[in-house]
CSV table of C-alpha atoms in Angstrom, one decimal:
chain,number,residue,atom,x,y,z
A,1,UNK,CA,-36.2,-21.5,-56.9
A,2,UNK,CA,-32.7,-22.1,-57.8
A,3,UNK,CA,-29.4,-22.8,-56.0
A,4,UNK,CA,-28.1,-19.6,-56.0
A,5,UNK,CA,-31.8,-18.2,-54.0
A,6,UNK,CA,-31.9,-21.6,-51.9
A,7,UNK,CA,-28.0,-19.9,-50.7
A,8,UNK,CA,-28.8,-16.6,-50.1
A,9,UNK,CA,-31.9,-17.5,-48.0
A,10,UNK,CA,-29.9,-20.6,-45.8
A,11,UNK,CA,-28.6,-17.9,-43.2
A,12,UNK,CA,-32.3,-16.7,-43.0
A,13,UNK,CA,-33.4,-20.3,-42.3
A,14,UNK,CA,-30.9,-21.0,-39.8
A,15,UNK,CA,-31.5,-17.6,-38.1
A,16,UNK,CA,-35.5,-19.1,-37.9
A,17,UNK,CA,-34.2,-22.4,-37.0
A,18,UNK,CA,-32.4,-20.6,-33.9
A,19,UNK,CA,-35.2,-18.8,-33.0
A,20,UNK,CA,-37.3,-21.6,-32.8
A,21,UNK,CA,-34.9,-23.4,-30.4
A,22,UNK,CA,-33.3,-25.8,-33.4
A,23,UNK,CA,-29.7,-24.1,-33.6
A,24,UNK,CA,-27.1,-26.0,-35.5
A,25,UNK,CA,-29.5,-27.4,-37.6
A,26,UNK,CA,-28.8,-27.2,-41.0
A,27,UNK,CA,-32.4,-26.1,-42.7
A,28,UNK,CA,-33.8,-28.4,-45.4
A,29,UNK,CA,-34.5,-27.5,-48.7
A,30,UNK,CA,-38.0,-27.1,-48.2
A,31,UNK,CA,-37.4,-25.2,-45.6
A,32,UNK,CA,-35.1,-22.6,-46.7
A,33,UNK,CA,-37.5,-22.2,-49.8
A,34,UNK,CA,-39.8,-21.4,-47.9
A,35,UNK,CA,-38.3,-19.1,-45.8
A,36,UNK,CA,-37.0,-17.2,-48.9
A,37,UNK,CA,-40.4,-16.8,-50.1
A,38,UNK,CA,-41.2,-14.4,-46.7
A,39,UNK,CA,-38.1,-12.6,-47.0
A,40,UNK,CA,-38.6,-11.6,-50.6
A,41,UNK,CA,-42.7,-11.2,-49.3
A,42,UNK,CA,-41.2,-9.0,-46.2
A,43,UNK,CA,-38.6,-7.4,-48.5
A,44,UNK,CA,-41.7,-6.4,-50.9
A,45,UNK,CA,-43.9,-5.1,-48.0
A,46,UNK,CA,-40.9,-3.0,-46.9
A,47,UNK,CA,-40.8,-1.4,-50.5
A,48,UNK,CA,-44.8,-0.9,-50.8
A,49,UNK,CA,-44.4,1.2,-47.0
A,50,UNK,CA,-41.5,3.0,-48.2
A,51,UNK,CA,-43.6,4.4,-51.5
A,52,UNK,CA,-47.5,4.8,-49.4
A,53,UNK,CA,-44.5,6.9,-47.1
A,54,UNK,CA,-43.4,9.0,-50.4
A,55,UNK,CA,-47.1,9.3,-51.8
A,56,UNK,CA,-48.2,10.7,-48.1
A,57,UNK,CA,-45.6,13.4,-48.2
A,58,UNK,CA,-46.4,14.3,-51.5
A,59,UNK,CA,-49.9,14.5,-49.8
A,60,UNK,CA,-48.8,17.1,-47.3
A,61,UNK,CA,-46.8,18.8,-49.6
A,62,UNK,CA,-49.5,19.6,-52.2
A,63,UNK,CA,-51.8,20.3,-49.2
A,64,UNK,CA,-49.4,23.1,-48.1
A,65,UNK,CA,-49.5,24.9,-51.5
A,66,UNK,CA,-52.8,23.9,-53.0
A,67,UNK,CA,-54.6,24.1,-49.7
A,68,UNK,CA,-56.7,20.8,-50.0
A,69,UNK,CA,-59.1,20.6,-46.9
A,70,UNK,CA,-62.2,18.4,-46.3
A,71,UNK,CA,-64.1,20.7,-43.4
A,72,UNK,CA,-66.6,19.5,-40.9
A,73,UNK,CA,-67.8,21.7,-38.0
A,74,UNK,CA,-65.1,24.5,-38.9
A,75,UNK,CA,-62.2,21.8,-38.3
A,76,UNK,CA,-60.3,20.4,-41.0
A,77,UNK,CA,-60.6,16.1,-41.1
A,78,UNK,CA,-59.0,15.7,-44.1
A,79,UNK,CA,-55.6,14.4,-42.4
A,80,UNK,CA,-57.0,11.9,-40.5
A,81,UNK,CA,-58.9,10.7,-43.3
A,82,UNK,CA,-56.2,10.0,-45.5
A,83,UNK,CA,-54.5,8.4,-42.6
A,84,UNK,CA,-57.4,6.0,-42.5
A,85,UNK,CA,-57.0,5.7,-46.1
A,86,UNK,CA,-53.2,4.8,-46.0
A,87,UNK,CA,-53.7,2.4,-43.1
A,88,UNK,CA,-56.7,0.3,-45.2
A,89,UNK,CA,-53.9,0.4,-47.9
A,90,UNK,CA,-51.5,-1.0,-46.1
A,91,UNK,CA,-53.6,-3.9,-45.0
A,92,UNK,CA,-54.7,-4.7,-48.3
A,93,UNK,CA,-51.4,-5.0,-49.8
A,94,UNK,CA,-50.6,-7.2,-46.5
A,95,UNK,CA,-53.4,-9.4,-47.9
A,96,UNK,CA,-52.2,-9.9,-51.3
A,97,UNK,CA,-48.7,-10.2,-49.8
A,98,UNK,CA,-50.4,-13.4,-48.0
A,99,UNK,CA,-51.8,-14.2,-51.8
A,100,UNK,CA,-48.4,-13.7,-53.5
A,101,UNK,CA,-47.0,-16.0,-50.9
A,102,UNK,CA,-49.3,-19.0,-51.4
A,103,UNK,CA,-48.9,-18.6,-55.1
A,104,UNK,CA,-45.5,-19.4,-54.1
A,105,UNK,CA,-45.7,-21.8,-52.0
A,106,UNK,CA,-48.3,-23.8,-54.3
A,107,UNK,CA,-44.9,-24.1,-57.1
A,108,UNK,CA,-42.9,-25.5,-54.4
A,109,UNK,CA,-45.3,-27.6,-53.0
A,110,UNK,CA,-45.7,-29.2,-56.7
A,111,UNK,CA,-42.1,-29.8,-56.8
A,112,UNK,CA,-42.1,-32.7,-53.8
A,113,UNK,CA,-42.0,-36.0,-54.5
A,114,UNK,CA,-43.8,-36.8,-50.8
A,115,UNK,CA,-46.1,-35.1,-49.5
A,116,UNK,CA,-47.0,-35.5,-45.7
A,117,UNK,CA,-50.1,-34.7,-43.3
A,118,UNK,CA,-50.9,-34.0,-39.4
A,119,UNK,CA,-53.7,-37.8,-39.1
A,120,UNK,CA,-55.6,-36.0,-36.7
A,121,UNK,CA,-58.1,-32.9,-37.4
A,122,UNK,CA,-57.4,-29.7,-35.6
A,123,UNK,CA,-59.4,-26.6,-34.3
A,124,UNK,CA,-59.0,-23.5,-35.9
A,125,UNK,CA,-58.7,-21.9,-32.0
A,126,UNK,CA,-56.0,-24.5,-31.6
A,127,UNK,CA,-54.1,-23.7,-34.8
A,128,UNK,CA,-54.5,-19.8,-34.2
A,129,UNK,CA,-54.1,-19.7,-30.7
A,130,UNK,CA,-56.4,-18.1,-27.8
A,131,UNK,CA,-53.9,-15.5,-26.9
A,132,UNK,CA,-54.2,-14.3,-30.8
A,133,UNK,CA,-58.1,-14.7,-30.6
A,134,UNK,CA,-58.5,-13.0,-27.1
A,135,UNK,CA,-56.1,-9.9,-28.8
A,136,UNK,CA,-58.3,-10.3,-32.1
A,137,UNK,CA,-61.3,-9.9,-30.4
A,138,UNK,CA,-60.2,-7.1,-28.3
A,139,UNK,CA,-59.0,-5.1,-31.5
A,140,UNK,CA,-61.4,-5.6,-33.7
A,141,UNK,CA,-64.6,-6.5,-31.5
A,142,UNK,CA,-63.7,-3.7,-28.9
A,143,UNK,CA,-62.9,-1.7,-31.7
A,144,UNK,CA,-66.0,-1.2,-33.8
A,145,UNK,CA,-67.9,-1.0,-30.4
A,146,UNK,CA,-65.6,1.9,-29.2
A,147,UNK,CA,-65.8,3.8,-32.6
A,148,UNK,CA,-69.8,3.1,-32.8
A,149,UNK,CA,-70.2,4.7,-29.1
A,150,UNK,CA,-68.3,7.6,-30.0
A,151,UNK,CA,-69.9,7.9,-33.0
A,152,UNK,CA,-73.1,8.6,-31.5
A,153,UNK,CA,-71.8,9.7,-28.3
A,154,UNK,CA,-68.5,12.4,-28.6
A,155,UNK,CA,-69.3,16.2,-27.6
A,156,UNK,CA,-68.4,17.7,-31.2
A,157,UNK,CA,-69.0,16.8,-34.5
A,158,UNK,CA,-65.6,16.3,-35.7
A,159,UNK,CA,-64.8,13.8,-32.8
A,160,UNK,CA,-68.2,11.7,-34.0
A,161,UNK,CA,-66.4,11.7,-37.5
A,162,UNK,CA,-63.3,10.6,-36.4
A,163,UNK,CA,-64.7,8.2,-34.4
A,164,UNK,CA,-67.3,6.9,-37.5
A,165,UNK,CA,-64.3,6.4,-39.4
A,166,UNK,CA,-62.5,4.3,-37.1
A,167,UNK,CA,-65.6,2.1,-36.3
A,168,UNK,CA,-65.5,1.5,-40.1
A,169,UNK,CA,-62.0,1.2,-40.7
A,170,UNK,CA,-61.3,-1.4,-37.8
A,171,UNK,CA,-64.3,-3.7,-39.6
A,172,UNK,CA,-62.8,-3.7,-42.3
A,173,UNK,CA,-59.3,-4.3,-40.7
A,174,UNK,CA,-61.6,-7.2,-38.8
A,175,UNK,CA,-62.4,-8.7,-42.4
A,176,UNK,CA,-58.9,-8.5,-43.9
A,177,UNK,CA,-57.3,-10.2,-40.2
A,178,UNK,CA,-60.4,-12.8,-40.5
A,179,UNK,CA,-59.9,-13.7,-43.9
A,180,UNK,CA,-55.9,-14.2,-43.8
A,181,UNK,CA,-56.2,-16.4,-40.5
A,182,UNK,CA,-59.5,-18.3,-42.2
A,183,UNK,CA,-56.5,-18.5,-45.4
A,184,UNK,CA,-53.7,-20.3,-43.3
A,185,UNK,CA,-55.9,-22.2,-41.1
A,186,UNK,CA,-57.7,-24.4,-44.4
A,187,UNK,CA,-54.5,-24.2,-46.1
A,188,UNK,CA,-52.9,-27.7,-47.3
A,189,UNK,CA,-49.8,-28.5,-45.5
A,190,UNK,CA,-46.4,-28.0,-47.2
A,191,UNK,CA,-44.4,-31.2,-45.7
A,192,UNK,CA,-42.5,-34.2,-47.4
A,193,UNK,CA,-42.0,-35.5,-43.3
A,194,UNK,CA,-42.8,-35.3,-39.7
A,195,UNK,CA,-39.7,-32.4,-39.1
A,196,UNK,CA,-41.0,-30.4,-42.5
A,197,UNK,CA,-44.6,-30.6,-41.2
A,198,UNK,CA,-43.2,-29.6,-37.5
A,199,UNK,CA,-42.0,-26.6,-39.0
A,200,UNK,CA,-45.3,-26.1,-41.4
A,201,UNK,CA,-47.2,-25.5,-38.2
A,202,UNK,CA,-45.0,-22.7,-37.0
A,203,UNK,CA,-44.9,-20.9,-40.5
A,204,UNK,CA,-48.9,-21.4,-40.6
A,205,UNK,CA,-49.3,-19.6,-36.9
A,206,UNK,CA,-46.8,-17.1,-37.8
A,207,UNK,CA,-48.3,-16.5,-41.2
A,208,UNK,CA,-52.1,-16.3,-39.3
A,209,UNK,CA,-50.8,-13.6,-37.2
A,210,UNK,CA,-48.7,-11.5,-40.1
A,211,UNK,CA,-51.6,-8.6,-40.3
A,212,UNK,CA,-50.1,-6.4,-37.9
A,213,UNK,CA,-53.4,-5.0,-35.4
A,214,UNK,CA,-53.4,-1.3,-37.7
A,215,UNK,CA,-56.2,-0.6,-35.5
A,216,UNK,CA,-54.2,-0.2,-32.2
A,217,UNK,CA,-51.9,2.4,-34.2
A,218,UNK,CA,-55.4,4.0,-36.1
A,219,UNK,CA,-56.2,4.9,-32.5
A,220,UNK,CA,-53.3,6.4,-31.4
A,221,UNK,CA,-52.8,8.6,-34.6
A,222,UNK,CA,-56.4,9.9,-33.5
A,223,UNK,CA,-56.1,9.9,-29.9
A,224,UNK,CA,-54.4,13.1,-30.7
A,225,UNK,CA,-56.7,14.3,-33.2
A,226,UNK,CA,-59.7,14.6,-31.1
A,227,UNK,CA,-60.9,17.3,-28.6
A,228,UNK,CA,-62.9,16.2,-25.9
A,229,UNK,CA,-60.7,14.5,-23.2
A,230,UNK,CA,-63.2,11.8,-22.6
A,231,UNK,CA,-62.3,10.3,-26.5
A,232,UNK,CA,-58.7,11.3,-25.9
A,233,UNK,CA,-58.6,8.2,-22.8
A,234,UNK,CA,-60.6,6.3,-24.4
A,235,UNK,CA,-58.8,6.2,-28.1
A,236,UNK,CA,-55.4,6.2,-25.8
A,237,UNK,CA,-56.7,3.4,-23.6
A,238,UNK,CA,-58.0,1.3,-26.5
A,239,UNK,CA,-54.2,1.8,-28.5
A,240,UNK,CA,-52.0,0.6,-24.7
A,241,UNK,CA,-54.4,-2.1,-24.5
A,242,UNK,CA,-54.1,-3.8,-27.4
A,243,UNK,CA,-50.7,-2.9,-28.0
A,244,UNK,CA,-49.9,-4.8,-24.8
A,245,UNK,CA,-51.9,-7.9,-25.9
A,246,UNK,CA,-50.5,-8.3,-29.7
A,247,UNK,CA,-46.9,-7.9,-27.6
A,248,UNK,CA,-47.7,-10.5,-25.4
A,249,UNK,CA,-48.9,-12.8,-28.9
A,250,UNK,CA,-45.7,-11.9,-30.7
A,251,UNK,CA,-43.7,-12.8,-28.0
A,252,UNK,CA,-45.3,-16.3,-28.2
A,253,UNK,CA,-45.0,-16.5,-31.3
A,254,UNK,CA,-40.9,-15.7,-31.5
A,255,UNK,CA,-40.3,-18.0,-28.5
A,256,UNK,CA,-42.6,-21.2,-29.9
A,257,UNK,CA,-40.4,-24.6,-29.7
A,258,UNK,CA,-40.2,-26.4,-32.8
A,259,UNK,CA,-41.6,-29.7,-32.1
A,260,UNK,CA,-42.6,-32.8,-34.0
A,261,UNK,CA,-45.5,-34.8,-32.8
A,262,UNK,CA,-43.0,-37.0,-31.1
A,263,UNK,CA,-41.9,-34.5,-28.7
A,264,UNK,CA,-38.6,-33.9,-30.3
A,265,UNK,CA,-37.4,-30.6,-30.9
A,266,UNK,CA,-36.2,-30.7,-34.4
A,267,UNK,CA,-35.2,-28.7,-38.3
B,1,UNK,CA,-49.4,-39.6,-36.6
B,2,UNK,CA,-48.9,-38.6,-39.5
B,3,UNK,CA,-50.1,-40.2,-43.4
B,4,UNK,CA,-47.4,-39.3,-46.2
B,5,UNK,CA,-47.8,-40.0,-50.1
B,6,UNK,CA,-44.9,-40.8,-52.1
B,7,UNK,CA,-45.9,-39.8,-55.8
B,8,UNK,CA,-43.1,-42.1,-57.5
B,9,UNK,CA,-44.5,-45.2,-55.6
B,10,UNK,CA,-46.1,-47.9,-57.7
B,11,UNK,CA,-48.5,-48.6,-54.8
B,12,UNK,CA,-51.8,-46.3,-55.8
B,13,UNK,CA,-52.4,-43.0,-53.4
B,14,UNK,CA,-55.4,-44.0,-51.9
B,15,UNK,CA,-53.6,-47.2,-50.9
B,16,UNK,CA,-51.1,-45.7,-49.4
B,17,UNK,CA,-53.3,-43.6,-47.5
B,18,UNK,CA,-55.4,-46.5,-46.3
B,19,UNK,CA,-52.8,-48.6,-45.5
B,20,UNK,CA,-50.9,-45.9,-43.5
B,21,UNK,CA,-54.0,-44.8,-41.5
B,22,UNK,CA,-55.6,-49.1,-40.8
B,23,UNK,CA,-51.6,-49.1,-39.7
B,24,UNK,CA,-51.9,-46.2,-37.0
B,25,UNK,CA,-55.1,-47.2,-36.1
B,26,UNK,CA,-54.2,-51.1,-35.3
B,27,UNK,CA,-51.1,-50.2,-33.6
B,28,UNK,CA,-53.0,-48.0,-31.0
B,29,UNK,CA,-51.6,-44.5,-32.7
B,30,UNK,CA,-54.6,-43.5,-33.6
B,31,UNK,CA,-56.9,-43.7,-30.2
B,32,UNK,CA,-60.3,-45.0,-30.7
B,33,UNK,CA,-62.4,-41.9,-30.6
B,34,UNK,CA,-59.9,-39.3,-33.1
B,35,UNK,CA,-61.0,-36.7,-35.2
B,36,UNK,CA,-59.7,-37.6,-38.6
B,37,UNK,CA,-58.8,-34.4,-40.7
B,38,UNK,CA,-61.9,-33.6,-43.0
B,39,UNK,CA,-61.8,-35.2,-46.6
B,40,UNK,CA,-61.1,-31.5,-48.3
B,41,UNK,CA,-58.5,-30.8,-45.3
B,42,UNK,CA,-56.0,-34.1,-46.0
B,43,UNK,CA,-56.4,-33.8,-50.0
B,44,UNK,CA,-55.2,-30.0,-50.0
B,45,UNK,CA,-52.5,-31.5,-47.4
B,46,UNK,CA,-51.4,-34.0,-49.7
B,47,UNK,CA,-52.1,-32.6,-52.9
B,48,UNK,CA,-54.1,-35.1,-54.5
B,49,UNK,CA,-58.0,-35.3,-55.4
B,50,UNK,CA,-60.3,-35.1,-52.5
B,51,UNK,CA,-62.1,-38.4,-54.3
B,52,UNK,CA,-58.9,-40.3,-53.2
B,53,UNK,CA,-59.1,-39.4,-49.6
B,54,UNK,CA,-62.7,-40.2,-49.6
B,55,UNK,CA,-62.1,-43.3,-51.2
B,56,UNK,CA,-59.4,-44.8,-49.0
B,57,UNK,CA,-62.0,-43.5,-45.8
B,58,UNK,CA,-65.0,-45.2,-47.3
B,59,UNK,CA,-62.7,-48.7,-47.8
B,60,UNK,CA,-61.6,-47.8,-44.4
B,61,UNK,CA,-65.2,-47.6,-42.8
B,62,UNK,CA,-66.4,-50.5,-44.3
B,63,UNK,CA,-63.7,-52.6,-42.5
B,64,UNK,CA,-65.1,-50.9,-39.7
B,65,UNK,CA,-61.9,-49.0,-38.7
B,66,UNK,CA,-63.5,-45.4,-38.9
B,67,UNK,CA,-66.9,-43.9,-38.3
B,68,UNK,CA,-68.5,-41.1,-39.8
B,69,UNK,CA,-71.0,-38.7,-37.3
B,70,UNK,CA,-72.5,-36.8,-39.9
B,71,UNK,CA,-71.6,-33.7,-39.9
B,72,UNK,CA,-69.2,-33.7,-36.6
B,73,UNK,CA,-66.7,-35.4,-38.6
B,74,UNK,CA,-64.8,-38.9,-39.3
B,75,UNK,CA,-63.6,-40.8,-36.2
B,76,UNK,CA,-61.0,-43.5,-35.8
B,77,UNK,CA,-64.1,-46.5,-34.5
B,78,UNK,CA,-64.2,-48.2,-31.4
B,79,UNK,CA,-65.4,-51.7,-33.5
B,80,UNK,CA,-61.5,-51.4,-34.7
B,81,UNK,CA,-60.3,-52.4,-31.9
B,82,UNK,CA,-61.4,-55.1,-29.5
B,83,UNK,CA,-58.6,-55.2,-27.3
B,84,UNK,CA,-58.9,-51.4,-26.1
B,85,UNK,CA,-62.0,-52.0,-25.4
B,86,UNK,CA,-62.1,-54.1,-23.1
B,87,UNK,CA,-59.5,-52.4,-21.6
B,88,UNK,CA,-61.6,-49.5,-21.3
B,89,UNK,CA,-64.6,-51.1,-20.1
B,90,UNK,CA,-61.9,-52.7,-17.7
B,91,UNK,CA,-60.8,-49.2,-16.5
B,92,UNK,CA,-64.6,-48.0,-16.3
B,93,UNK,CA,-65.2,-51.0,-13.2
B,94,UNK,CA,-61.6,-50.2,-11.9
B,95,UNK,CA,-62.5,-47.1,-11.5
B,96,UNK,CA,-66.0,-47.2,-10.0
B,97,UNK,CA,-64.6,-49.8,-7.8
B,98,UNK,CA,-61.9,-47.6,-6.3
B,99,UNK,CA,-64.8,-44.4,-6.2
B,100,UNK,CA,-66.7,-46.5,-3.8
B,101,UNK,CA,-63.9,-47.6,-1.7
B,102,UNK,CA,-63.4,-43.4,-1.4
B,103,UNK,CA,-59.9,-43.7,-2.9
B,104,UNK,CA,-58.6,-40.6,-4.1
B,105,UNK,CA,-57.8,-40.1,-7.6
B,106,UNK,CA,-53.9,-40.1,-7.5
B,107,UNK,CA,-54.0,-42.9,-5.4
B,108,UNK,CA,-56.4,-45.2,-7.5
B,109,UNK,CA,-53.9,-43.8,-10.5
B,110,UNK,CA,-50.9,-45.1,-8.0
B,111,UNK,CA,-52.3,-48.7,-7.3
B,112,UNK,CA,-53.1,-49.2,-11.9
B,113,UNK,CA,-49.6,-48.0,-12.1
B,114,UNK,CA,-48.0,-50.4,-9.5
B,115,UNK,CA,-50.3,-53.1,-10.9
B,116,UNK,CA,-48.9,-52.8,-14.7
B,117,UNK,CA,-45.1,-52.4,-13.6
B,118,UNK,CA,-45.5,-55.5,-11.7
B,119,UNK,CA,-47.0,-57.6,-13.6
């Protein structure tokens, strides 16, 4: 990363610094690489949602003319479908996004003289947090077992498809959310000191908890897809629920002191 | 507590790791009893060979300043360090002592702390 990148990301930095309770720091070098990694991974992101947008109404516009329909029961599914479809999508490129990064990361990593590491062992529950883990298990848990009920359970036959599809969509969400957290949680620490390893903790929680919780917007999209009020709550209750709980881990997350092991709050 | 590796030193990695930890370890930063990183964890950390790490643990074992519990993990070893020992045991008495006097736990805590910042 040159000078000219390392410049353009130092506002960035400082703007994370601040967040993180460390205004008027000046952001190291490592740091501000590091952060300019995520805003060109964010900035990348931003473009693949933009284009999955543009492909989706192409969808609907080729749907209106060619009159594409995938019919169960006499109602038409195919929407909801391919709004399962464009959600998996989505977290699949948010998984190679967290690939990308590392790749990254790794090319920085090499270009330290020192290197520096936390002397004690930590828990994976400890790194990822149990408000994370309680909304995680919520989501994706409560998920599957919501969509496998109604799968079997709903009054029509187009509510026990919808509801199939979800139950199968939210595992695989589960597996894509598992797999990046199981990612940052073994990952080697980027640090040349205590204060770079401080703020290697942060950018490893924060990275854990990137996936955003698809499922909780999943459910909402087909809380008003369905037709028997009983799956209408129950979608609608599962999407306020956990909506509420990744808020309240977010908002840890954006307020989380930067702190080196001596108690200091430090850049 | 943390263990850094300088990559222009002279002085080998593995040294610098087992020096940095017996260091921590002597000078009480590292409690008798803490979980030690796994071998894989601190070489991805530091970004050298997991063979190093293991090898500057194994050195550090046989001086008897860590302890490995199978698969639970590698711990910093009570045999390390005498003087905390005793210290403990110490506690251990204090502290059955002031149980069957039927002092209460902040106040036992109260009396130790008077004790040290008198002495």
């Amino acid at each position: 990363m040159d000078d000219a990148d390392l410049a353009l990301a130092r506002p960035h930095a400082r703007t994370w610094l601040e967040r993180h309770g460390a205004s008027g720091r000046e952001p190291s070098r490592v740091l501000t690489a590091r952060i300019a990694v995520r805003k060109r991974r964010t900035e990348r992101e931003m473009l693949h949602l933009g284009l999955l947008c543009v492909a989706l109404i192409a969808f609907v516009l080729v749907t209106e003319f060619a009159s594409l329909s995938l019919v169960i029961n006499g109602q038409d599914v195919l929407n909801v479908v391919v709004m399962g479809a464009f959600y998996l999508l989505m977290a699949a490129l948010t998984w190679w996004g967290s690939r990308s990064q590392r790749r990254a990361e790794r090319r920085i990593a090499a270009s330290l003289p020192q290197r520096a590491a936390h002397g004690t062992g930590t828990g994976a529950v400890r790194v990822l947090g149990v408000p994370f883990v309680v909304a995680s298990a919520a989501t994706y848990v409560g998920g599957v077992a919501i969509g496998a009920v109604l799968a079997f359970g709903a009054d029509t036959v187009t509510d026990r498809l919808i509801a199939a599809i979800f139950a199968c969509g939210t595992a695989i969400f589960a597996v894509i959310t598992a797999v990046v957290a199981a990612e940052e949680v073994r990952r080697g620490a980027l640090a040349e000191d205590e204060e770079s390893l401080a703020a290697d903790d942060l950018l490893r929680v924060e990275d854990a908890h990137r996936v955003p919780p698809f499922p909780a917007v999943l459910a909402a999209i087909y809380a008003v897809n369905v037709t028997d009020t009983a799956t209408i709550a129950t979608f609608g209750g599962f999407a306020v629920v956990t909506i509420l709980l990744w808020a309240a881990v977010y908002v840890q997350d954006t307020r989380r002191k930067l702190v080196t092991p001596d108690g200091a709050v430090t850049a | 507590m943390i263990v850094t590796v300088d990559a222009t030193s002279k002085v080998p990695p593995y040294e610098q790791i087992r020096s940095g930890l017996a260091e921590q370890i002597n000078d009480g930063a590292l409690a008798v009893g803490t979980k030690l990183p796994t071998v894989r964890k601190l070489a991805a950390d530091l970004g050298i060979a997991p063979n190093t790490i293991a090898r500057a643990y194994r050195e550090l074992e046989e001086a008897g300043l860590l302890e490995t519990k199978g698969r639970s993990g590698t711990f910093v070893a009570a045999t390390g360090d005498r003087t905390r020992i005793r210290a403990r045991d110490a506690a251990r008495r204090y502290a059955d002592t002031a149980h069957k006097l039927g002092l209460s736990e902040d106040e036992a805590i109260a009396i130790v702390t008077a004790a040290i910042r008198t002495s």
